[in-house]
PDB file of C-alpha atoms in Angstrom:
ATOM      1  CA  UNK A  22      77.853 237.005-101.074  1.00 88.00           C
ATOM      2  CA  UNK A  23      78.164 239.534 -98.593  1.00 86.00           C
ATOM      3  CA  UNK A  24      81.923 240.111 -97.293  1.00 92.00           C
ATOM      4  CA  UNK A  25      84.442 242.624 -96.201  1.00 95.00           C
ATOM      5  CA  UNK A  26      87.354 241.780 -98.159  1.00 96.00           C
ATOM      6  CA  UNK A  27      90.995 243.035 -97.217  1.00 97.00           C
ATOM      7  CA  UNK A  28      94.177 243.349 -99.516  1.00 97.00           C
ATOM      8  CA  UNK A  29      96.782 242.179 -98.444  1.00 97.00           C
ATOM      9  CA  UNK A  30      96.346 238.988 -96.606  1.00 96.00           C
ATOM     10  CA  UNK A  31     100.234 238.967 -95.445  1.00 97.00           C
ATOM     11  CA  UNK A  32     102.733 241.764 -96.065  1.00 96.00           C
ATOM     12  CA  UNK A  33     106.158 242.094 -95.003  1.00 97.00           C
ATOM     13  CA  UNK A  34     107.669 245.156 -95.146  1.00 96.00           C
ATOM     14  CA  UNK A  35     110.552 247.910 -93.698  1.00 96.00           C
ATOM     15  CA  UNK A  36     110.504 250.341 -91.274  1.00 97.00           C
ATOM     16  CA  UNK A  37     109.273 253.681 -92.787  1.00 96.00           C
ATOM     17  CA  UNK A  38     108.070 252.227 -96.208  1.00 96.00           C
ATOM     18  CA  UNK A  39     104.930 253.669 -96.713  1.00 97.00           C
ATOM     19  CA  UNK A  40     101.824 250.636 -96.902  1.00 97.00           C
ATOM     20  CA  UNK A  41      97.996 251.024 -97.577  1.00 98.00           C
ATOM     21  CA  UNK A  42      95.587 247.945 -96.415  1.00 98.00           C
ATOM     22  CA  UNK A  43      92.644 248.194 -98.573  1.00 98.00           C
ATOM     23  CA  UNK A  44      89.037 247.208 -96.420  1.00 98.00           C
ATOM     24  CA  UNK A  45      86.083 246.920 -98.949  1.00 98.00           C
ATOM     25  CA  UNK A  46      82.368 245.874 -98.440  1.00 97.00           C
ATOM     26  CA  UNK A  47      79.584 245.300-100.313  1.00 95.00           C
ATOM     27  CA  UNK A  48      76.489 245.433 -97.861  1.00 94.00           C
ATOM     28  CA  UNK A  49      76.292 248.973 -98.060  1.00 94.00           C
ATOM     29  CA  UNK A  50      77.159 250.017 -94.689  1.00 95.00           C
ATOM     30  CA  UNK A  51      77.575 253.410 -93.389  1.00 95.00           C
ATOM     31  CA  UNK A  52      80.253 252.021 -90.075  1.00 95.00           C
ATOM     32  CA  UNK A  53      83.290 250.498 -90.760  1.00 97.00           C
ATOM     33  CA  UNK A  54      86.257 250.285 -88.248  1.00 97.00           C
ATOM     34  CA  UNK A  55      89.772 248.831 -87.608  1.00 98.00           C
ATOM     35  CA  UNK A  56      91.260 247.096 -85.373  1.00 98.00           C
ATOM     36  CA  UNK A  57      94.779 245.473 -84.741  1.00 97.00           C
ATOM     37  CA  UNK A  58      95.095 242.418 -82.039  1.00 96.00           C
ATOM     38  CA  UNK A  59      98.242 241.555 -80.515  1.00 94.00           C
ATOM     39  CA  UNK A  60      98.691 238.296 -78.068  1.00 86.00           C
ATOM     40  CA  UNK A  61      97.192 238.213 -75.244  1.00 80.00           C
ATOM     41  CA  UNK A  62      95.294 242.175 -75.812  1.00 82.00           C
ATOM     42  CA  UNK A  63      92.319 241.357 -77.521  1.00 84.00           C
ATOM     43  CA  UNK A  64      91.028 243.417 -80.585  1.00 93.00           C
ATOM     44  CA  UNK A  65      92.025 247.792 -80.194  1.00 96.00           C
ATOM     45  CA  UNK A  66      90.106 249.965 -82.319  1.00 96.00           C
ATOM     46  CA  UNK A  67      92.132 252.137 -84.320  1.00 98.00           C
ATOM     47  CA  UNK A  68      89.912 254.685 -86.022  1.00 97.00           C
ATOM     48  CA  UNK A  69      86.449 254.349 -87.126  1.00 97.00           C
ATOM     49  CA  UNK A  70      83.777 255.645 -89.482  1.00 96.00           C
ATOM     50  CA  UNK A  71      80.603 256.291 -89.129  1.00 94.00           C
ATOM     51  CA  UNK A  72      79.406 257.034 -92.837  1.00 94.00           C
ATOM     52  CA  UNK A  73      81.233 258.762 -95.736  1.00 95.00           C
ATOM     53  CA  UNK A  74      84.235 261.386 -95.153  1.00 94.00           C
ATOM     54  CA  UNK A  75      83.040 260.987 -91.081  1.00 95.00           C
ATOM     55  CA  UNK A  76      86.406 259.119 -89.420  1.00 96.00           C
ATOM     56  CA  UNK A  77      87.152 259.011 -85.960  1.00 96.00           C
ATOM     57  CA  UNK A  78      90.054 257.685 -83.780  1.00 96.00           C
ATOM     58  CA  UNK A  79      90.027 254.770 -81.516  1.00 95.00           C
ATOM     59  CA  UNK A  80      92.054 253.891 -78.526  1.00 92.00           C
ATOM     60  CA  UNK A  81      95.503 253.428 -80.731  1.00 96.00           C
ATOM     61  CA  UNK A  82      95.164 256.031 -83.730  1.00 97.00           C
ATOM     62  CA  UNK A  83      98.857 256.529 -83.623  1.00 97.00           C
ATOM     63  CA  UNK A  84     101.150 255.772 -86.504  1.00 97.00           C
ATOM     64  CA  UNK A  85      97.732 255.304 -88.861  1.00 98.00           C
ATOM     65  CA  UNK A  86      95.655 257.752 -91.331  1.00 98.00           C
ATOM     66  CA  UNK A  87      92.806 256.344 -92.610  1.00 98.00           C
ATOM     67  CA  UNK A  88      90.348 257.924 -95.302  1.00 96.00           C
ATOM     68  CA  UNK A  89      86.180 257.463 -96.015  1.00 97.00           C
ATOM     69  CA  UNK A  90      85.923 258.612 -99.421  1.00 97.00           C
ATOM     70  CA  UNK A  91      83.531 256.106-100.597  1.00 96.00           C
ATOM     71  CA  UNK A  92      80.809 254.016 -98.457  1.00 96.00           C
ATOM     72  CA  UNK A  93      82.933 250.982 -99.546  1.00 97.00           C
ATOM     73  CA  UNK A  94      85.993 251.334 -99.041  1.00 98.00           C
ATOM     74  CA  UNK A  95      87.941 252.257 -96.414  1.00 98.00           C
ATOM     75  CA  UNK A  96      91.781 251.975 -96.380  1.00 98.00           C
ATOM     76  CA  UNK A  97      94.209 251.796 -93.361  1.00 98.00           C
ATOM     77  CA  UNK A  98      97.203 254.104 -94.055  1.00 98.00           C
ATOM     78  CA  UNK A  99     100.621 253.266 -92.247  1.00 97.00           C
ATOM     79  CA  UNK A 100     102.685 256.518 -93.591  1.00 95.00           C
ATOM     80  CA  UNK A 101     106.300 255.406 -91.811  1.00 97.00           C
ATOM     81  CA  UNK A 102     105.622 252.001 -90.513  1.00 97.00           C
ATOM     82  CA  UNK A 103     107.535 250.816 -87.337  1.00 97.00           C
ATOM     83  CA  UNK A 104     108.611 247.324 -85.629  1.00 97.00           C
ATOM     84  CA  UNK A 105     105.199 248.258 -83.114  1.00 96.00           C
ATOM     85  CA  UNK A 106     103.207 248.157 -85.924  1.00 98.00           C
ATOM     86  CA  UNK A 107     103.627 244.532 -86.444  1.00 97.00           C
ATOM     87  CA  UNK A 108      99.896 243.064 -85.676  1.00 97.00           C
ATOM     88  CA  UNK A 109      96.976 241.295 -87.004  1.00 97.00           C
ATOM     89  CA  UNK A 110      95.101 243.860 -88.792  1.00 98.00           C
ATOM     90  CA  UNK A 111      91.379 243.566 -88.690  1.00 97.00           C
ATOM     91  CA  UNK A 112      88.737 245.570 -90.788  1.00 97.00           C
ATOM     92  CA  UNK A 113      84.768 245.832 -90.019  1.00 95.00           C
ATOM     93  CA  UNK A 114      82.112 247.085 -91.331  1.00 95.00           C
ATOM     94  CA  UNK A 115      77.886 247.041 -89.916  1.00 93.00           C
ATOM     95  CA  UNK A 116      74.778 248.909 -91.127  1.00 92.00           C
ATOM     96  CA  UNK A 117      75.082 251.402 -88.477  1.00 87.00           C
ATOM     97  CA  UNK A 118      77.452 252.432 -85.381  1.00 82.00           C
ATOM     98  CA  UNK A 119      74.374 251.365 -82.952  1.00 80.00           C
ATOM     99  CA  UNK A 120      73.349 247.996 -85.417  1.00 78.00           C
ATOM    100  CA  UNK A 121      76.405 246.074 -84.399  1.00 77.00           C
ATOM    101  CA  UNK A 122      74.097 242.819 -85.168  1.00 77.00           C
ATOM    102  CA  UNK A 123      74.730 243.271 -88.599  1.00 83.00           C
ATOM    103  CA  UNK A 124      78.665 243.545 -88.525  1.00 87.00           C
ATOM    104  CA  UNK A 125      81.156 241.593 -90.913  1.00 92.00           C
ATOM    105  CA  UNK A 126      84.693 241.423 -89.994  1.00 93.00           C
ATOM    106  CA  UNK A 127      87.125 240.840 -92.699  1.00 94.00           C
ATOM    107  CA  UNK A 128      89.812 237.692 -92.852  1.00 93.00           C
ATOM    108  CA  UNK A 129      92.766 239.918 -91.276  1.00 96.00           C
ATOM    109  CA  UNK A 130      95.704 241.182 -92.655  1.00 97.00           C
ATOM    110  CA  UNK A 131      98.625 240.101 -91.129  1.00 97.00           C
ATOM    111  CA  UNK A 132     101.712 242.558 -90.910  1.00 97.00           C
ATOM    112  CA  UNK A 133     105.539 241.947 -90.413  1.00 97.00           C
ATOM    113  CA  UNK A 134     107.997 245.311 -90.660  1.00 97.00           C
ATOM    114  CA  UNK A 135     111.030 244.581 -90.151  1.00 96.00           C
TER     115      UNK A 135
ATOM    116  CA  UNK B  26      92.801 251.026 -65.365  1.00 77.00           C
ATOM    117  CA  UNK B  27      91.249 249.171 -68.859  1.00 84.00           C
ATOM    118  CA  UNK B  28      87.822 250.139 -69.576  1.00 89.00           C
ATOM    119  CA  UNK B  29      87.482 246.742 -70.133  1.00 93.00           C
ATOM    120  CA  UNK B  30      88.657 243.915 -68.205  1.00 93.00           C
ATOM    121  CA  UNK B  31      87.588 240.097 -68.887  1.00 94.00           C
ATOM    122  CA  UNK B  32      88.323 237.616 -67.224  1.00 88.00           C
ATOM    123  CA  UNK B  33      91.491 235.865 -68.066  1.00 80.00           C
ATOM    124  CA  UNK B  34      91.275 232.459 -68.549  1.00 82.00           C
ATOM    125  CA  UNK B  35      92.493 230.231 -69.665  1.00 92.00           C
ATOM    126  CA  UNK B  36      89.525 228.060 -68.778  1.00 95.00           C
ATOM    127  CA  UNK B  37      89.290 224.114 -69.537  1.00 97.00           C
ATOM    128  CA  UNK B  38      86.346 222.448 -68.710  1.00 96.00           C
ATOM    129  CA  UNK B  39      84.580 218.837 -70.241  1.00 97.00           C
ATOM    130  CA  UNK B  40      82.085 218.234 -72.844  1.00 97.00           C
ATOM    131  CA  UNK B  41      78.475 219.248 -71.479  1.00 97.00           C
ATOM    132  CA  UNK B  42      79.574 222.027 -68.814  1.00 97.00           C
ATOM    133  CA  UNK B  43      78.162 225.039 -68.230  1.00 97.00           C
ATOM    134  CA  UNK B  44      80.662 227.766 -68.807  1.00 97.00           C
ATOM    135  CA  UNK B  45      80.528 231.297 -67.512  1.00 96.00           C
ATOM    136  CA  UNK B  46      82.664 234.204 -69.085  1.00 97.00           C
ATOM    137  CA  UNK B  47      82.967 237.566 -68.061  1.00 96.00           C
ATOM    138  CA  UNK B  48      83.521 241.131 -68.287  1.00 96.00           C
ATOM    139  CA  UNK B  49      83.199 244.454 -66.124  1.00 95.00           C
ATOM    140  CA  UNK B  50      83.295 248.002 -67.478  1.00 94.00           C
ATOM    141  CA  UNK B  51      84.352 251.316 -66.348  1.00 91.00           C
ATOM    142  CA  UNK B  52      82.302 253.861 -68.694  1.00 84.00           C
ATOM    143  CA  UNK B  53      78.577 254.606 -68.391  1.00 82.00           C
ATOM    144  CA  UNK B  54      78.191 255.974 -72.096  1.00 82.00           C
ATOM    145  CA  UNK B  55      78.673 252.275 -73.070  1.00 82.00           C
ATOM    146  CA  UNK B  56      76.205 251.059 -74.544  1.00 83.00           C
ATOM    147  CA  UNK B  57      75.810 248.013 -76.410  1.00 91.00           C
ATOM    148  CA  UNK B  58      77.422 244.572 -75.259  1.00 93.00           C
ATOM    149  CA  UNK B  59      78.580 242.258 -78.140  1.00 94.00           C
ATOM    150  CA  UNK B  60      80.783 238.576 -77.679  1.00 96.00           C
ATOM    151  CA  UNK B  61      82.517 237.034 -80.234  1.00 95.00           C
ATOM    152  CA  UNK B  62      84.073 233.975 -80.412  1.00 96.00           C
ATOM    153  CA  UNK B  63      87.403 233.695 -82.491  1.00 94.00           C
ATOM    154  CA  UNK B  64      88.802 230.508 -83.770  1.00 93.00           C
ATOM    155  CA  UNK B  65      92.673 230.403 -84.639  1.00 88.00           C
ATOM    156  CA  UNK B  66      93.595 232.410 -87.139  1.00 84.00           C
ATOM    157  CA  UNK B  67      89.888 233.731 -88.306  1.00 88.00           C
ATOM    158  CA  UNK B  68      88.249 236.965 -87.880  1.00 89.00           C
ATOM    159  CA  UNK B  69      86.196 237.003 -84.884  1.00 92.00           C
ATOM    160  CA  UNK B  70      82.175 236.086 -85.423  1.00 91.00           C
ATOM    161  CA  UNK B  71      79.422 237.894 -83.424  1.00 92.00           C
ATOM    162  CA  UNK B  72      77.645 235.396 -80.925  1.00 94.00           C
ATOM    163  CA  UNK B  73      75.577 237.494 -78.959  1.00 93.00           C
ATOM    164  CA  UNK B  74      74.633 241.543 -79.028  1.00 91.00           C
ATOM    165  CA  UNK B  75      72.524 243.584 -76.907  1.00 90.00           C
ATOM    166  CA  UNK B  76      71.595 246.636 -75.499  1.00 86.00           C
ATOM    167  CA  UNK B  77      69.422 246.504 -72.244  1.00 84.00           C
ATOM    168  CA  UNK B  78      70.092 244.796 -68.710  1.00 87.00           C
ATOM    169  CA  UNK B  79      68.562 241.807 -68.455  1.00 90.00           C
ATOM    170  CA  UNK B  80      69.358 237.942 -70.381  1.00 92.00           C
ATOM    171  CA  UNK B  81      69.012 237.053 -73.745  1.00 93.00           C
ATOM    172  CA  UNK B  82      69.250 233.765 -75.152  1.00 95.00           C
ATOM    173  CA  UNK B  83      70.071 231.874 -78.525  1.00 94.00           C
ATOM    174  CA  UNK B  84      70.285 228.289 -78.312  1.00 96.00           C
ATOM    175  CA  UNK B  85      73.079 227.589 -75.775  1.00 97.00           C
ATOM    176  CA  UNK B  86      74.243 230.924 -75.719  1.00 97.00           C
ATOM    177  CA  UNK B  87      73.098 233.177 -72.849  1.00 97.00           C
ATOM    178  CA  UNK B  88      74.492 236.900 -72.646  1.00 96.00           C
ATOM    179  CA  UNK B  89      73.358 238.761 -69.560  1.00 96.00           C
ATOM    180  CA  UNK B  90      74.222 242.292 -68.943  1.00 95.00           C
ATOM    181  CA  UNK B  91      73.821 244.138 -65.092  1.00 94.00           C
ATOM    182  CA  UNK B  92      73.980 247.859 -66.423  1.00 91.00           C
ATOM    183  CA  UNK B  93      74.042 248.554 -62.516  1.00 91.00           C
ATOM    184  CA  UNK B  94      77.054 246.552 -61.605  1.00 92.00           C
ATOM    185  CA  UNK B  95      78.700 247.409 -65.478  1.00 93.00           C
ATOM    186  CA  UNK B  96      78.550 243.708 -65.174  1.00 94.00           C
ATOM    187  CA  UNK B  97      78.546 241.089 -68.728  1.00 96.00           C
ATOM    188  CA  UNK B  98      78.182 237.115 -68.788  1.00 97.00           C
ATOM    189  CA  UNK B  99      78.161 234.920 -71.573  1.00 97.00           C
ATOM    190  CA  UNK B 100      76.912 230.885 -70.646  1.00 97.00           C
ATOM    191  CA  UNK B 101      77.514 228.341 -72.499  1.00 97.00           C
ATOM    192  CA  UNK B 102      74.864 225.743 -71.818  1.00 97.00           C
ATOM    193  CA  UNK B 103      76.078 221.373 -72.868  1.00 97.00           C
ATOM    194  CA  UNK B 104      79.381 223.159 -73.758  1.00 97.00           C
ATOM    195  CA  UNK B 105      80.837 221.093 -77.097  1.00 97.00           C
ATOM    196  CA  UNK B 106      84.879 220.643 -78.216  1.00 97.00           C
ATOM    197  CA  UNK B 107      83.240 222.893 -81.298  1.00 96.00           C
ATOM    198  CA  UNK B 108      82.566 225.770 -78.902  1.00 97.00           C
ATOM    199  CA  UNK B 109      87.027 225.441 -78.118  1.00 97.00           C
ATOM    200  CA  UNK B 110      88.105 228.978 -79.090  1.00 96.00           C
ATOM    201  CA  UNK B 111      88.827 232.265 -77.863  1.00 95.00           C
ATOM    202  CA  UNK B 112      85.715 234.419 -76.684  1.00 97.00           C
ATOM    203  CA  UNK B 113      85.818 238.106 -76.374  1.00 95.00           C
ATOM    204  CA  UNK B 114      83.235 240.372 -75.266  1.00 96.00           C
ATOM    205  CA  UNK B 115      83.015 244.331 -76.770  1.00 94.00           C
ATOM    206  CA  UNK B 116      81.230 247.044 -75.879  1.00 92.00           C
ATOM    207  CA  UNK B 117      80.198 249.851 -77.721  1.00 90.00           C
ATOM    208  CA  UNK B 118      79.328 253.623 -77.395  1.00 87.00           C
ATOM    209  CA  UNK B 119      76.491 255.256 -79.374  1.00 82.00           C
ATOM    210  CA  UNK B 120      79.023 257.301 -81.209  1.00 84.00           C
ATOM    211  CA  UNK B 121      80.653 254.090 -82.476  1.00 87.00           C
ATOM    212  CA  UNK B 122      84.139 253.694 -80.362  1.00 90.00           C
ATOM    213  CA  UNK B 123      84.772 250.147 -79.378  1.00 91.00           C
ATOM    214  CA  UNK B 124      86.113 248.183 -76.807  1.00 93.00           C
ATOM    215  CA  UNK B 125      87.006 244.920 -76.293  1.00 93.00           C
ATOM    216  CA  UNK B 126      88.366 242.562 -73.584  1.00 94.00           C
ATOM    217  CA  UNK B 127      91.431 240.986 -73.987  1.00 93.00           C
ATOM    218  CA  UNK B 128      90.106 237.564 -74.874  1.00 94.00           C
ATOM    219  CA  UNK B 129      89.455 234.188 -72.485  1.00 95.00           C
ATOM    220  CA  UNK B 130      90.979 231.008 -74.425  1.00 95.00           C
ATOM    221  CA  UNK B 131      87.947 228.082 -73.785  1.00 96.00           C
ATOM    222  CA  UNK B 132      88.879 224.748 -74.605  1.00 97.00           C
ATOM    223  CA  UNK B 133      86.059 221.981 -74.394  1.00 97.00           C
ATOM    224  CA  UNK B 134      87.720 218.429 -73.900  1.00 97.00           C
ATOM    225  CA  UNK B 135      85.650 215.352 -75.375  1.00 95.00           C
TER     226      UNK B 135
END
């Protein structure tokens, strides 16, 4: 079945404890992105990738890393997590930057830090 | 000023409607025009992409884009209490960096 699966679903966590959200996909696609959405602001792209150690930042790269070392995988890095990093994490992932017909979004990881 | 805006919401309209949403953009290197439509706590789920001015159907759903007027619709034809959920419209560049609009909340009542 083709998915983007993300690890964890729910986390809790303290202000400058390092975390790592896994994103994985197994339709072989070269794009993957994340996202966080807060109430009321719709989905912001965080950084992107457009094919293997090729990342890019979005509107709200601050506070993340991210790394492409692999075509599947494609973890969200929070290195000293704050209270404005609490959000609904989403990862993404399509053929291509310019096939977004094709795109999978993941189930969400949702993130407390207290 | 958001490169994005949609319009608000929230909108509540009966069964069978025809609903109109809507975004405008700020940034000619956009390129392609996606909605979604997000259901409490789920992912978001592509309804409708494209990349040239002009309508293009699929079933009920009806995006039109005005690359003119950086203009985006969505229309929901016989609107259902299925079709209640959040609908957001994104827009891409060629390079990959995406925008979306901050989500209008549609509720269909029965």
């Amino acid at each position: 079945e083709a998915q983007v699966t993300q690890n964890p679903r729910y986390l809790i966590t303290v202000t400058g404890k390092k975390l790592t959200v896994t994103c994985s996909q197994n339709m072989n696609h070269e794009y993957m992105s994340w996202y966080r959405q807060d109430p009321g602001l719709g989905l912001r792209q965080i950084y992107y990738s457009m094919n293997v150690e090729v990342t890019d930042k979005g509107d709200v790269p601050e506070g993340y890393k991210v790394s492409r070392k692999e075509k599947r995988n494609f973890p969200l890095i929070l290195e000293s997590p704050s209270p404005n990093q609490t959000s609904l994490y989403f990862c993404a992932s399509s053929l291509s930057a310019n096939n977004q017909e094709t795109q999978y979004f993941g189930p969400g990881t949702r993130l407390l830090v207290l | 000023q958001k490169e994005v805006e949609q319009d608000p919401g929230p909108l509540s309209v009966p069964e069978g409607a025809i609903v109109s949403l809507n975004c405008t953009y700020s940034n000619s290197a956009f390129q392609y025009f996606m909605w979604y439509r997000q259901y409490s706590r789920k992912g978001p789920e592509l309804l409708m992409y494209t990349y040239s001015s002009g309508n293009k159907e699929d079933g009920r759903f009806t995006a039109q884009v005005d690359k003119s007027s950086k203009y985006i619709s969505l229309f929901i034809r016989d609107s259902q209490p299925s079709d209640s959920a959040t609908y957001l419209c994104a827009i891409n560049t060629n390079a990959g960096k995406s925008t979306f609009g901050d989500g209008t909340t549609l509720t269909v009542k029965p």
